[in-house]
Structure formats: structure tokens, C-alpha cells
mmCIF file of C-alpha atoms in Angstrom:
data_model
loop_
_atom_site.group_PDB
_atom_site.id
_atom_site.type_symbol
_atom_site.label_atom_id
_atom_site.label_comp_id
_atom_site.label_asym_id
_atom_site.label_seq_id
_atom_site.Cartn_x
_atom_site.Cartn_y
_atom_site.Cartn_z
ATOM 1 C CA GLU A 209 -51.787 142.959 -9.276
ATOM 2 C CA ALA A 210 -51.200 146.816 -9.124
ATOM 3 C CA GLN A 211 -47.910 147.458 -11.032
ATOM 4 C CA VAL A 212 -45.485 149.368 -13.227
ATOM 5 C CA THR A 213 -44.125 147.558 -16.078
ATOM 6 C CA GLN A 214 -41.178 148.211 -18.196
ATOM 7 C CA ASN A 215 -39.732 146.697 -21.531
ATOM 8 C CA PRO A 216 -37.137 145.539 -22.178
ATOM 9 C CA ARG A 217 -35.560 144.905 -18.866
ATOM 10 C CA TYR A 218 -32.042 144.657 -20.402
ATOM 11 C CA LEU A 219 -30.907 146.146 -23.743
ATOM 12 C CA ILE A 220 -27.599 146.421 -25.352
ATOM 13 C CA THR A 221 -27.500 148.409 -28.479
ATOM 14 C CA VAL A 222 -25.243 150.563 -30.720
ATOM 15 C CA THR A 223 -24.855 154.303 -31.105
ATOM 16 C CA GLY A 224 -27.500 155.864 -33.323
ATOM 17 C CA LYS A 225 -29.839 153.030 -33.389
ATOM 18 C CA LYS A 226 -33.400 154.383 -32.067
ATOM 19 C CA LEU A 227 -34.979 152.457 -29.476
ATOM 20 C CA THR A 228 -38.026 152.949 -27.299
ATOM 21 C CA VAL A 229 -38.484 151.590 -23.666
ATOM 22 C CA THR A 230 -42.036 151.039 -22.761
ATOM 23 C CA CYS A 231 -43.708 151.760 -19.513
ATOM 24 C CA SER A 232 -47.220 150.978 -18.519
ATOM 25 C CA GLN A 233 -49.212 151.205 -15.303
ATOM 26 C CA ASN A 234 -52.694 149.535 -14.541
ATOM 27 C CA MET A 235 -53.210 151.845 -11.444
ATOM 28 C CA ASN A 236 -55.137 154.549 -13.518
ATOM 29 C CA HIS A 237 -52.520 156.993 -12.178
ATOM 30 C CA GLU A 238 -52.229 160.509 -13.736
ATOM 31 C CA TYR A 239 -48.622 161.377 -13.100
ATOM 32 C CA MET A 240 -45.838 159.387 -14.752
ATOM 33 C CA SER A 241 -42.156 160.021 -14.798
ATOM 34 C CA TRP A 242 -38.857 158.603 -16.161
ATOM 35 C CA TYR A 243 -35.618 158.523 -14.225
ATOM 36 C CA ARG A 244 -32.067 157.412 -14.971
ATOM 37 C CA GLN A 245 -29.877 156.415 -12.136
ATOM 38 C CA ASP A 246 -26.177 156.500 -12.267
ATOM 39 C CA PRO A 247 -23.438 155.685 -9.838
ATOM 40 C CA GLY A 248 -22.563 158.775 -7.746
ATOM 41 C CA LEU A 249 -25.387 160.813 -9.495
ATOM 42 C CA GLY A 250 -28.481 159.201 -7.923
ATOM 43 C CA LEU A 251 -31.763 159.303 -9.619
ATOM 44 C CA ARG A 252 -32.264 161.967 -12.017
ATOM 45 C CA GLN A 253 -35.722 162.907 -13.527
ATOM 46 C CA ILE A 254 -35.756 162.990 -17.448
ATOM 47 C CA TYR A 255 -39.342 163.665 -18.273
ATOM 48 C CA TYR A 256 -42.717 163.744 -16.468
ATOM 49 C CA SER A 257 -46.346 163.765 -17.244
ATOM 50 C CA MET A 258 -49.151 165.282 -15.294
ATOM 51 C CA ASN A 259 -51.770 163.728 -17.512
ATOM 52 C CA VAL A 260 -52.587 162.713 -21.031
ATOM 53 C CA GLU A 261 -51.026 164.964 -23.630
ATOM 54 C CA VAL A 262 -49.246 166.872 -21.006
ATOM 55 C CA THR A 263 -45.356 166.259 -20.632
ATOM 56 C CA ASP A 264 -42.621 168.392 -19.034
ATOM 57 C CA LYS A 265 -38.857 168.217 -18.972
ATOM 58 C CA GLY A 266 -36.968 167.187 -16.031
ATOM 59 C CA ASP A 267 -33.476 167.692 -15.051
ATOM 60 C CA VAL A 268 -31.820 165.720 -17.759
ATOM 61 C CA PRO A 269 -34.182 165.711 -21.014
ATOM 62 C CA GLU A 270 -31.593 166.061 -23.560
ATOM 63 C CA GLY A 271 -31.373 163.160 -25.937
ATOM 64 C CA TYR A 272 -34.762 161.885 -24.988
ATOM 65 C CA LYS A 273 -38.347 162.112 -25.909
ATOM 66 C CA VAL A 274 -41.572 160.880 -24.525
ATOM 67 C CA SER A 275 -45.158 160.811 -25.358
ATOM 68 C CA ARG A 276 -48.548 160.297 -23.226
ATOM 69 C CA LYS A 277 -51.207 159.439 -25.667
ATOM 70 C CA GLU A 278 -53.147 157.416 -23.253
ATOM 71 C CA LYS A 279 -53.115 157.423 -19.449
ATOM 72 C CA ARG A 280 -51.497 153.906 -18.803
ATOM 73 C CA ASN A 281 -48.442 154.335 -21.203
ATOM 74 C CA PHE A 282 -45.542 156.468 -21.004
ATOM 75 C CA PRO A 283 -42.930 155.435 -23.437
ATOM 76 C CA LEU A 284 -39.144 156.752 -23.629
ATOM 77 C CA ILE A 285 -37.731 157.158 -26.894
ATOM 78 C CA LEU A 286 -33.814 157.476 -27.618
ATOM 79 C CA GLU A 287 -33.964 158.710 -31.119
ATOM 80 C CA SER A 288 -30.111 158.363 -31.671
ATOM 81 C CA PRO A 289 -28.607 156.844 -28.593
ATOM 82 C CA SER A 290 -25.129 157.760 -27.388
ATOM 83 C CA PRO A 291 -22.795 155.848 -24.871
ATOM 84 C CA ASN A 292 -23.394 158.487 -22.418
ATOM 85 C CA GLN A 293 -27.029 157.251 -22.261
ATOM 86 C CA THR A 294 -25.819 153.976 -20.804
ATOM 87 C CA SER A 295 -27.670 153.855 -17.596
ATOM 88 C CA LEU A 296 -30.256 152.223 -15.423
ATOM 89 C CA TYR A 297 -33.804 153.657 -16.238
ATOM 90 C CA PHE A 298 -36.963 153.699 -14.020
ATOM 91 C CA CYS A 299 -40.447 154.553 -14.837
ATOM 92 C CA ALA A 300 -42.639 155.597 -12.015
ATOM 93 C CA SER A 301 -46.252 156.575 -11.511
ATOM 94 C CA SER A 302 -48.521 158.180 -8.848
ATOM 95 C CA PRO A 303 -52.186 159.129 -8.399
ATOM 96 C CA SER A 304 -53.568 162.373 -9.228
ATOM 97 C CA LEU A 305 -53.014 165.777 -7.456
ATOM 98 C CA SER A 306 -56.508 165.548 -6.052
ATOM 99 C CA SER A 307 -55.789 162.206 -4.339
ATOM 100 C CA ASP A 308 -54.649 161.879 -0.839
ATOM 101 C CA ASP A 309 -52.312 159.071 -2.127
ATOM 102 C CA TYR A 310 -50.741 161.383 -4.629
ATOM 103 C CA ASN A 311 -47.480 161.585 -2.904
ATOM 104 C CA GLU A 312 -46.405 157.911 -3.330
ATOM 105 C CA GLN A 313 -44.601 157.073 -6.662
ATOM 106 C CA PHE A 314 -44.557 153.537 -7.565
ATOM 107 C CA PHE A 315 -41.628 152.487 -9.524
ATOM 108 C CA GLY A 316 -41.078 149.907 -12.381
ATOM 109 C CA PRO A 317 -38.334 147.240 -11.978
ATOM 110 C CA GLY A 318 -35.921 149.151 -14.200
ATOM 111 C CA THR A 319 -34.228 148.757 -17.570
ATOM 112 C CA ARG A 320 -30.661 148.357 -17.719
ATOM 113 C CA LEU A 321 -29.388 149.925 -21.082
ATOM 114 C CA THR A 322 -25.871 149.785 -22.456
ATOM 115 C CA VAL A 323 -25.028 151.790 -25.812
ATOM 116 C CA LEU A 324 -21.887 150.682 -27.455
ATOM 117 C CA GLY B 529 -32.474 174.845 -9.267
ATOM 118 C CA GLN B 530 -32.480 172.142 -6.656
ATOM 119 C CA ASN B 531 -29.818 170.682 -4.492
ATOM 120 C CA ILE B 532 -29.983 167.793 -2.178
ATOM 121 C CA ASP B 533 -27.276 166.614 0.341
ATOM 122 C CA GLN B 534 -27.131 163.572 2.148
ATOM 123 C CA PRO B 535 -24.423 161.483 3.763
ATOM 124 C CA THR B 536 -22.926 158.729 1.296
ATOM 125 C CA GLU B 537 -22.641 155.978 3.594
ATOM 126 C CA MET B 538 -23.513 155.142 7.347
ATOM 127 C CA THR B 539 -23.109 152.002 9.353
ATOM 128 C CA ALA B 540 -25.091 150.884 12.512
ATOM 129 C CA THR B 541 -25.826 147.918 14.779
ATOM 130 C CA GLU B 542 -28.605 145.723 14.479
ATOM 131 C CA GLY B 543 -31.314 146.574 17.177
ATOM 132 C CA ALA B 544 -30.188 150.122 17.317
ATOM 133 C CA ILE B 545 -31.561 153.371 16.032
ATOM 134 C CA VAL B 546 -30.162 155.359 12.950
ATOM 135 C CA GLN B 547 -30.911 159.088 11.751
ATOM 136 C CA ILE B 548 -30.178 159.943 8.105
ATOM 137 C CA ASN B 549 -30.068 163.524 7.572
ATOM 138 C CA CYS B 550 -31.085 165.471 4.328
ATOM 139 C CA THR B 551 -30.576 168.971 3.673
ATOM 140 C CA TYR B 552 -32.034 170.775 0.583
ATOM 141 C CA GLN B 553 -32.132 174.096 -1.379
ATOM 142 C CA THR B 554 -35.077 174.377 -3.854
ATOM 143 C CA SER B 555 -36.955 176.825 -5.976
ATOM 144 C CA GLY B 556 -40.495 175.925 -4.747
ATOM 145 C CA PHE B 557 -41.413 173.193 -2.443
ATOM 146 C CA ASN B 558 -44.213 170.807 -2.729
ATOM 147 C CA GLY B 559 -42.960 168.067 -0.351
ATOM 148 C CA LEU B 560 -40.249 165.771 0.637
ATOM 149 C CA PHE B 561 -40.143 161.958 0.206
ATOM 150 C CA TRP B 562 -37.868 159.168 1.578
ATOM 151 C CA TYR B 563 -37.348 155.974 -0.325
ATOM 152 C CA GLN B 564 -35.661 152.678 0.335
ATOM 153 C CA GLN B 565 -33.554 150.968 -2.424
ATOM 154 C CA HIS B 566 -32.054 147.623 -2.087
ATOM 155 C CA ALA B 567 -29.160 146.873 -4.532
ATOM 156 C CA GLY B 568 -30.489 146.182 -8.013
ATOM 157 C CA GLU B 569 -33.958 146.724 -7.173
ATOM 158 C CA ALA B 570 -36.559 149.650 -7.581
ATOM 159 C CA PRO B 571 -36.976 152.375 -5.050
ATOM 160 C CA THR B 572 -39.845 151.777 -2.805
ATOM 161 C CA PHE B 573 -41.714 154.630 -0.861
ATOM 162 C CA LEU B 574 -41.233 155.001 2.929
ATOM 163 C CA SER B 575 -42.515 158.569 3.776
ATOM 164 C CA TYR B 576 -43.814 161.867 2.564
ATOM 165 C CA ASN B 577 -43.656 165.221 4.553
ATOM 166 C CA VAL B 578 -45.007 168.496 3.380
ATOM 167 C CA LEU B 579 -45.671 170.074 6.577
ATOM 168 C CA ASP B 580 -43.297 170.787 9.580
ATOM 169 C CA GLY B 581 -42.996 168.075 11.989
ATOM 170 C CA LEU B 582 -42.571 164.267 12.666
ATOM 171 C CA GLU B 583 -44.414 161.477 10.630
ATOM 172 C CA GLU B 584 -44.324 158.174 12.164
ATOM 173 C CA LYS B 585 -44.915 154.947 10.330
ATOM 174 C CA GLY B 586 -44.135 151.707 12.318
ATOM 175 C CA ARG B 587 -40.428 151.664 12.763
ATOM 176 C CA PHE B 588 -39.578 154.457 10.355
ATOM 177 C CA SER B 589 -40.184 158.162 11.073
ATOM 178 C CA SER B 590 -39.567 161.189 8.944
ATOM 179 C CA PHE B 591 -39.139 164.845 10.134
ATOM 180 C CA LEU B 592 -39.237 168.042 8.251
ATOM 181 C CA SER B 593 -38.314 171.682 8.921
ATOM 182 C CA ARG B 594 -39.043 173.827 5.893
ATOM 183 C CA SER B 595 -37.532 176.926 7.475
ATOM 184 C CA LYS B 596 -34.179 175.164 7.780
ATOM 185 C CA GLY B 597 -34.524 173.044 4.657
ATOM 186 C CA TYR B 598 -33.879 169.992 6.797
ATOM 187 C CA SER B 599 -35.332 166.491 6.962
ATOM 188 C CA TYR B 600 -34.350 163.237 8.621
ATOM 189 C CA LEU B 601 -35.397 159.618 8.340
ATOM 190 C CA LEU B 602 -35.268 157.714 11.707
ATOM 191 C CA LEU B 603 -34.789 154.026 11.676
ATOM 192 C CA LYS B 604 -35.589 152.301 14.834
ATOM 193 C CA GLU B 605 -34.851 148.560 15.992
ATOM 194 C CA LEU B 606 -32.521 148.096 13.066
ATOM 195 C CA GLN B 607 -32.839 144.763 11.353
ATOM 196 C CA MET B 608 -30.354 143.298 8.743
ATOM 197 C CA LYS B 609 -32.877 143.735 6.032
ATOM 198 C CA ASP B 610 -32.656 147.442 6.467
ATOM 199 C CA SER B 611 -29.279 147.547 4.744
ATOM 200 C CA ALA B 612 -30.014 149.384 1.788
ATOM 201 C CA SER B 613 -29.725 152.782 0.156
ATOM 202 C CA TYR B 614 -32.188 155.475 1.391
ATOM 203 C CA LEU B 615 -33.135 158.325 -0.937
ATOM 204 C CA CYS B 616 -34.163 161.681 0.024
ATOM 205 C CA ALA B 617 -36.381 163.561 -2.769
ATOM 206 C CA VAL B 618 -37.904 166.849 -3.005
ATOM 207 C CA ARG B 619 -40.967 167.816 -5.243
ATOM 208 C CA GLY B 620 -40.214 171.409 -6.131
ATOM 209 C CA GLY B 621 -42.168 173.795 -8.471
ATOM 210 C CA TYR B 622 -44.065 172.478 -11.356
ATOM 211 C CA GLN B 623 -44.175 169.063 -9.858
ATOM 212 C CA LYS B 624 -40.416 168.113 -10.656
ATOM 213 C CA VAL B 625 -38.835 165.763 -8.406
ATOM 214 C CA THR B 626 -35.043 165.953 -7.549
ATOM 215 C CA PHE B 627 -33.477 163.033 -5.577
ATOM 216 C CA GLY B 628 -30.236 163.108 -3.326
ATOM 217 C CA ILE B 629 -27.498 160.524 -4.530
ATOM 218 C CA GLY B 630 -28.803 158.282 -1.576
ATOM 219 C CA THR B 631 -27.219 157.018 1.696
ATOM 220 C CA LYS B 632 -25.984 153.495 1.768
ATOM 221 C CA LEU B 633 -26.685 152.160 5.217
ATOM 222 C CA GLN B 634 -25.018 149.140 6.361
ATOM 223 C CA VAL B 635 -26.459 147.140 9.205
ATOM 224 C CA ILE B 636 -23.906 144.958 11.258
ATOM 225 C CA PRO B 637 -24.733 142.184 13.782
#
């Protein structure tokens, strides 16, 4: 089944304790992206990646890191989480620029993170 | 920067037609998306417009006017399951994607 998976789905942690949220897709997509969703603010793009070893900042990159060492995985790293990073996080992927289907982003199920 | 505006909430009657508007101001434009998001779930893709005009897909249609920075999503023959949030998103320069805050649609009997 074609899908985007995220782990963990739920996480409660404490300020300053490094964490990684994994994202994996099995559709051979080149474009991958991380978003956070907060009430009243909608979905905001954190980082995105056009291809392996190519990453760019979205609108709210502060406090986050990403890496794209292989096409299928795009982990989101919080080196020192703070309470203002409490949010619902979504990973998404879409095909390459050359594909007619490039335009559809497939979203993972979401990760609900609470930082105390 | 990019700014996207859409109504926060709308209510419509089952079987009716509803139009959800979206206006945007962007630096660069590489397409406009509409997504549906049910409460507690991930967004799912509905439509994409990059050229002016109307794109129809079953009960859903999306319109774009690039000169006016305007789009709308039209939902026909509303069903109760269409109660959800509808997200307008614009892909700007460098492939960055900006979402509006979403329009929460309530379909009533």
C-alpha cells in the first residue's frame, strides 16, 4: 500500500531532551516536507526537500533540523525541544517535478507532540 | 512573503452547493491546491490549479484567477460527510508551500 508513515504518533517529552520524528514514504517520491499545525494558524511548512541531500527552510524552521540521506526517509530533529514546539506535525511527499502527478502531496497520519 | 485568506467557518445544507473562497498574495506562484481535512486526520488532496480557469472533478470544482489572486472551491450536492476543514495552499517560488488557516464547513440536514 502506497503510504507515508510517521513515528511516533504521540509523544510527550520534556524541555531540552533531543528527539527525532521519523518519516518514510514508499512511493519513490522526490519531494518531501514537514509541517506543523496549530489552532488558528493552520499548517505551516518547517522544512522541505526537493531530493536526496537537498533541503530548504520553510516558513518556521527555527528549532528544527532535517536530513535527507536517502529518498524514502526525511526525519525531523528537535535538538532541544521547548514548550512552543508543542504541536501536531505532518510529513508529506509528492512525486518529482517532471511528473504529471507532482502536484498532489500525500500526508502522513500526523505526530502529536507535547513538550512539558 | 505569502499571505492567504479564507473564511474561518461556513454552514451549508445537505444537497446544496457551497463556494469557499481563497485570496492570496505571494512572491512567485507555482500553483494553488485545495485539501480536505477531517477533524483529527491528515489532509487529503482535492484539486490543483496552475492556469486560470475551472477544474472539475466529480462533485468538486476549483477555479483560479491569477491576475486577481483568487480561487474558489465549489462543492455540489453536499453530503454530511463533507463536513470538514478545507485548506487553500499556494506553492510559491522555490517550491515553498503556504497554507491558509482553513475553512471549517458544517453541513446540516
